[in-house]
XYZ file of C-alpha atoms in Angstrom:
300
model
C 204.737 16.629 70.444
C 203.539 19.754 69.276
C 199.849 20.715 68.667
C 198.840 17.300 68.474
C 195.635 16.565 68.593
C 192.640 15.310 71.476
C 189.935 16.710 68.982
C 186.139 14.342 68.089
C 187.476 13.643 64.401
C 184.579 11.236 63.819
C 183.327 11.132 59.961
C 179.647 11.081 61.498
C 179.902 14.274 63.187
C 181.548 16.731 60.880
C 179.719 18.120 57.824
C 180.896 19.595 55.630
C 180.475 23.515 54.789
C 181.017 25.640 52.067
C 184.083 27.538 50.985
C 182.143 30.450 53.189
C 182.362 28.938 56.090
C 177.960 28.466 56.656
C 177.554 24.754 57.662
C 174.705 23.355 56.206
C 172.276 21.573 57.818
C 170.526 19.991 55.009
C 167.328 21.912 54.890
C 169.375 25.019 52.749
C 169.684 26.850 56.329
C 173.026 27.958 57.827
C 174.308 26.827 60.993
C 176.374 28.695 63.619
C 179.828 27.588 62.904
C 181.042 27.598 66.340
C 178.729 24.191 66.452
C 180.189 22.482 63.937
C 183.926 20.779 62.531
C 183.863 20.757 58.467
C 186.881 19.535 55.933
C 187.470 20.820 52.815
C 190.079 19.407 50.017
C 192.117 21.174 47.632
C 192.674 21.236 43.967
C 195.133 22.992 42.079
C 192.747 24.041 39.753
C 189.510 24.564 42.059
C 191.068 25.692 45.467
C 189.105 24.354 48.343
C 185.702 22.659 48.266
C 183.298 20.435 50.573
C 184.601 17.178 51.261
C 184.235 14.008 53.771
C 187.048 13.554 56.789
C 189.768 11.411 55.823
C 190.739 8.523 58.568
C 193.450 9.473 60.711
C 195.110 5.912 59.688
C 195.528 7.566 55.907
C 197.686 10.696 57.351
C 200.566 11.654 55.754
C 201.398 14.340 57.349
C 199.616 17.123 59.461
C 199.996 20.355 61.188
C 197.520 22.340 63.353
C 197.139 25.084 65.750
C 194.917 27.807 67.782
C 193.174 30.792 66.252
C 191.695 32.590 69.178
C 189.144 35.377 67.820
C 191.289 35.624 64.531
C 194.421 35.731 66.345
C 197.064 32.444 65.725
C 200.368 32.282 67.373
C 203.747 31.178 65.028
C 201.775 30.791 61.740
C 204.615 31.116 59.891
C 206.450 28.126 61.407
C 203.716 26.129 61.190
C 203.483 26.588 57.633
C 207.221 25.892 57.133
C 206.361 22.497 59.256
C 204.469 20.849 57.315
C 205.782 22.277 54.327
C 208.898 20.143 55.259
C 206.773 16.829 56.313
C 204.838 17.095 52.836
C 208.293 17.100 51.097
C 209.359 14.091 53.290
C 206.557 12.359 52.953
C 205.911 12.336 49.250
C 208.393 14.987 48.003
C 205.339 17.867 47.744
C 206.810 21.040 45.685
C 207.240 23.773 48.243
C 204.915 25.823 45.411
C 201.752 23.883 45.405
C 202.294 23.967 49.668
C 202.204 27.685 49.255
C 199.392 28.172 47.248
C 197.333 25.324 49.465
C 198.340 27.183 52.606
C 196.991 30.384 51.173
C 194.096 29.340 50.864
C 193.643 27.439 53.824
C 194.532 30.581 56.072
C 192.034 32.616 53.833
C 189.325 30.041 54.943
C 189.629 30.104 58.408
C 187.087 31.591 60.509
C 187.984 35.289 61.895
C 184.863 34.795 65.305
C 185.289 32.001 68.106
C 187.931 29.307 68.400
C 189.523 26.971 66.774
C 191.507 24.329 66.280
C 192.332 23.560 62.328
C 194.298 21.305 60.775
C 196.074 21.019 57.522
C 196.607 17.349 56.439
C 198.233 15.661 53.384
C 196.491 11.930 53.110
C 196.935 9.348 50.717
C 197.102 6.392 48.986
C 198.838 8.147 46.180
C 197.990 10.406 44.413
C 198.028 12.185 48.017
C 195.802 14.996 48.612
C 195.513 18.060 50.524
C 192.511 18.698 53.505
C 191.994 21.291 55.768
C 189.874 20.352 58.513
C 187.969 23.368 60.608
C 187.406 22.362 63.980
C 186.383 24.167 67.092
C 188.939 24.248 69.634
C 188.637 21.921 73.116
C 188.485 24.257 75.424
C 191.904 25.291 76.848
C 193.349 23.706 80.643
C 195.511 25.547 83.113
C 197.623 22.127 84.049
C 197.749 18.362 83.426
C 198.076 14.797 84.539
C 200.235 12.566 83.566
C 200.467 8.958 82.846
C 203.656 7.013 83.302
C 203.802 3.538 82.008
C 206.751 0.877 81.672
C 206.006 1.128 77.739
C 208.730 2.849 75.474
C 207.790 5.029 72.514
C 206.234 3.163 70.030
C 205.697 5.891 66.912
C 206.731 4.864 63.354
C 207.748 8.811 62.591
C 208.422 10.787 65.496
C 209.577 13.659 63.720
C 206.808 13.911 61.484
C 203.424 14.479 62.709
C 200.382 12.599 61.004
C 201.480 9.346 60.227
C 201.044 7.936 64.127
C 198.272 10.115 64.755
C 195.540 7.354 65.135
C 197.936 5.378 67.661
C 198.614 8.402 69.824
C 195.022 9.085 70.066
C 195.044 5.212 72.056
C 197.814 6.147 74.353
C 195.961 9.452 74.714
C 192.615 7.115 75.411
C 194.461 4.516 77.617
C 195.866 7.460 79.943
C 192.360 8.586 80.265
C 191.254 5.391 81.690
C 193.034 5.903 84.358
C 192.492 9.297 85.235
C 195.050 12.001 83.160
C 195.148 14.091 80.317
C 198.051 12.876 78.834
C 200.924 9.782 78.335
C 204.269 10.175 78.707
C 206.230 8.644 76.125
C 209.913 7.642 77.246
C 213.144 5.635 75.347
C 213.370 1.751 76.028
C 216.185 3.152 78.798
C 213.840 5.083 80.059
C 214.863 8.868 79.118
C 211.890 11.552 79.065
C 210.735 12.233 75.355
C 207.453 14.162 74.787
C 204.149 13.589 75.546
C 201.523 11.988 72.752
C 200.499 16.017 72.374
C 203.188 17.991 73.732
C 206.758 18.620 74.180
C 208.042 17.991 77.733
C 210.427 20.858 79.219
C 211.591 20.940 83.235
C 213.655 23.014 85.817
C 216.333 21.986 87.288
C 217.495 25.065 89.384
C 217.149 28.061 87.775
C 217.863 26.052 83.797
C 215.143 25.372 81.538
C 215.702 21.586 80.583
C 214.484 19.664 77.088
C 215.261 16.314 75.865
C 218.341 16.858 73.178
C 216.954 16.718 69.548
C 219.455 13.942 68.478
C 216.153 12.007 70.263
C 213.559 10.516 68.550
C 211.215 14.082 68.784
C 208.493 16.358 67.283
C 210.049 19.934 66.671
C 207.570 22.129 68.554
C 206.891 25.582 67.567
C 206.216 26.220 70.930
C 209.046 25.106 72.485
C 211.352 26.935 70.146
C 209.292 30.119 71.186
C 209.954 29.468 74.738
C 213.579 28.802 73.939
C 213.841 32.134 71.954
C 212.242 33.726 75.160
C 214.102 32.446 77.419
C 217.390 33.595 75.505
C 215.841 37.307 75.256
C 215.738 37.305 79.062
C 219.169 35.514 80.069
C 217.231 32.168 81.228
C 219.830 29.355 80.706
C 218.533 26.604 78.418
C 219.986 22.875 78.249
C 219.364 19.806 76.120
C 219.266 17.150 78.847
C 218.714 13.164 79.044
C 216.640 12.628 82.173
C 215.638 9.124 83.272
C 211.767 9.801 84.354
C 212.794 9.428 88.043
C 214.714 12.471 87.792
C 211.798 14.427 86.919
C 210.208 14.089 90.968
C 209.686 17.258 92.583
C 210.372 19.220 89.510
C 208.305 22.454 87.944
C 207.454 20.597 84.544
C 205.464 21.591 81.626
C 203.677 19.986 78.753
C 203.615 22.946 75.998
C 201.669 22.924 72.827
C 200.066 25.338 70.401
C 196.686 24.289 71.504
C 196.889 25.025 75.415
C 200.227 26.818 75.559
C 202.519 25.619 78.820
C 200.523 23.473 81.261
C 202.494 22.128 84.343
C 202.548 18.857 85.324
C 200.140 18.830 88.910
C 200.252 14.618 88.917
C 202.038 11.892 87.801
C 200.152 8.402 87.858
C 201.042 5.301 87.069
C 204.698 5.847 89.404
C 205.308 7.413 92.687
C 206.710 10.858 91.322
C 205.324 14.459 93.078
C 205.004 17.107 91.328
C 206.792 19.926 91.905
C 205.199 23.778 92.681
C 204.570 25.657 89.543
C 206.092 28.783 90.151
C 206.949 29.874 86.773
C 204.498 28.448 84.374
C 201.746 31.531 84.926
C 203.944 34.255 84.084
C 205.564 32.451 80.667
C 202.391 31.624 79.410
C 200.703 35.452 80.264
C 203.937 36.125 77.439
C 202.767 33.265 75.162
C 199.358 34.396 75.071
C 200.734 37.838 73.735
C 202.293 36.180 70.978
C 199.449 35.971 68.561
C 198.850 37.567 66.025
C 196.402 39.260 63.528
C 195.282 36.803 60.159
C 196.013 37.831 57.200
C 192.977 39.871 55.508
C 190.574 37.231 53.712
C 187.656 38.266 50.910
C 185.438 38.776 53.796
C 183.739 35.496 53.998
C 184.243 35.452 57.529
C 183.622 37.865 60.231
């Protein structure tokens, strides 16, 4: 699950800003930003303007991802993402995607973090949203909840539609002390997290579920992938009963905290094996970013 989200998307706490990226606070005075999450929808004929949050139970689709200081990793494949999900979902024209997306990326903020996301919603006629959110602030390693419960997403391989019910797995798992839920095959077989792709060791072979699986297709994880062929490291599509995953280096991997190993496993009497690789892959992740596009100069 890739770039997924763990974000406050409550309608009473986002306002919304104008196309220059000033939230207002009602008395005609700006507010810093950084404080605040705002949504904006598009129109073909208008571009981008004020609007309130749509539910998460009305998503369509959805993509989202980290701009660090105006610095985002992969924005290209993000792009083609959703451009795909859009075109699943309602059959979207690849040329009204484009023109959204350009000016979505034009009216993100250039300062701080963040953590948008771009969201078709319906009923029909569906629409187009891009919500501005500050990012949650980024963890070295994660917990992980194992349950006897098998995946229970609608569309896997589209991300929006089960957004609202991974957000209660995500919830659940907190209750009892992690970050995150694994989500596994009625058999049993590792799939992804309800934010993340799931990648292990065995040896010296970086291991992922095989994509014939009901999965997300992470950008992440195909940058990894693309690394790790660069550098010789031997990749294989494996199907791993969870038990097989005790003792082993694993990560979680996202756009929004990069590769975080796995340093507990609750919920089933796993270990967790030593991270010994995860630092120096994600000091090479981090150096992935790169520069947004220039905007009009509304932001700074």
């Amino acid at each position: 699950m890739e770039g997924n989200e763990g974000v406050d998307t409550n309608p009473d706490m986002v306002t919304a800003a104008r196309h220059t990226g000033t939230v207002r606070d009602g008395t005609g005075h700006g507010q810093r930003p950084e404080q605040q999450q705002w949504t904006l929808m598009w129109r073909e004929d208008g571009g981008l303007t004020p609007s309130r949050p749509v539910p998460d139970s009305a998503l369509l689709a959805a993509d989202s991802w980290l701009v660090d200081e105006g610095r985002a990793r992969a924005l290209d494949r993000h792009h083609r993402r959703f451009a795909a999900a859009c075109a699943e979902a309602t059959g979207d024209s690849p040329a009204r995607i484009e023109s959204f997306w350009r000016d979505a990326v034009a009216a993100l903020p250039r300062t701080g973090r963040w953590f948008p996301r771009v969201e078709l919603a319906g009923p029909e006629p569906a629409r187009l949203y891009l919500r501005i959110r500050p990012a949650p602030p980024r963890t070295a390693n994660v917990a992980v909840c194992l349950t006897e419960e098998f995946d229970p997403r609608v569309h896997p391989r589209r991300k929006g539609p089960d957004l609202s019910l991974l957000a209660h797995l995500r919830h659940r798992a907190a209750q009892r002390g992690a970050q995150e839920l694994l989500l596994t095959t009625p058999s049993g077989l590792v799939l992804e997290g309800t934010t993340a792709n799931v990648l292990w060791w065995e040896d010296d072979v970086l291991c992922l579920p095989p994509p014939d699986l009901p999965l997300l297709a992470g950008v992440t994880t195909t940058l990894i992938q693309e690394r790790a062929a660069e550098l010789g490291v031997r990749t294989e599509h494996r199907r791993c009963p969870v038990q097989e995953l005790d003792g082993r280096e694993v990560w979680l991997v996202n756009a929004l905290h990069g590769i975080r190993p796995v340093t507990a496993w609750l919920g089933r009497p796993l270990r967790a094996g030593p991270a010994l690789r995860a630092a120096s892959w994600q000091s090479w992740l981090d150096s992935c970013a790169d520069v947004l596009m220039p905007t009009n100069g509304a932001h700074r």
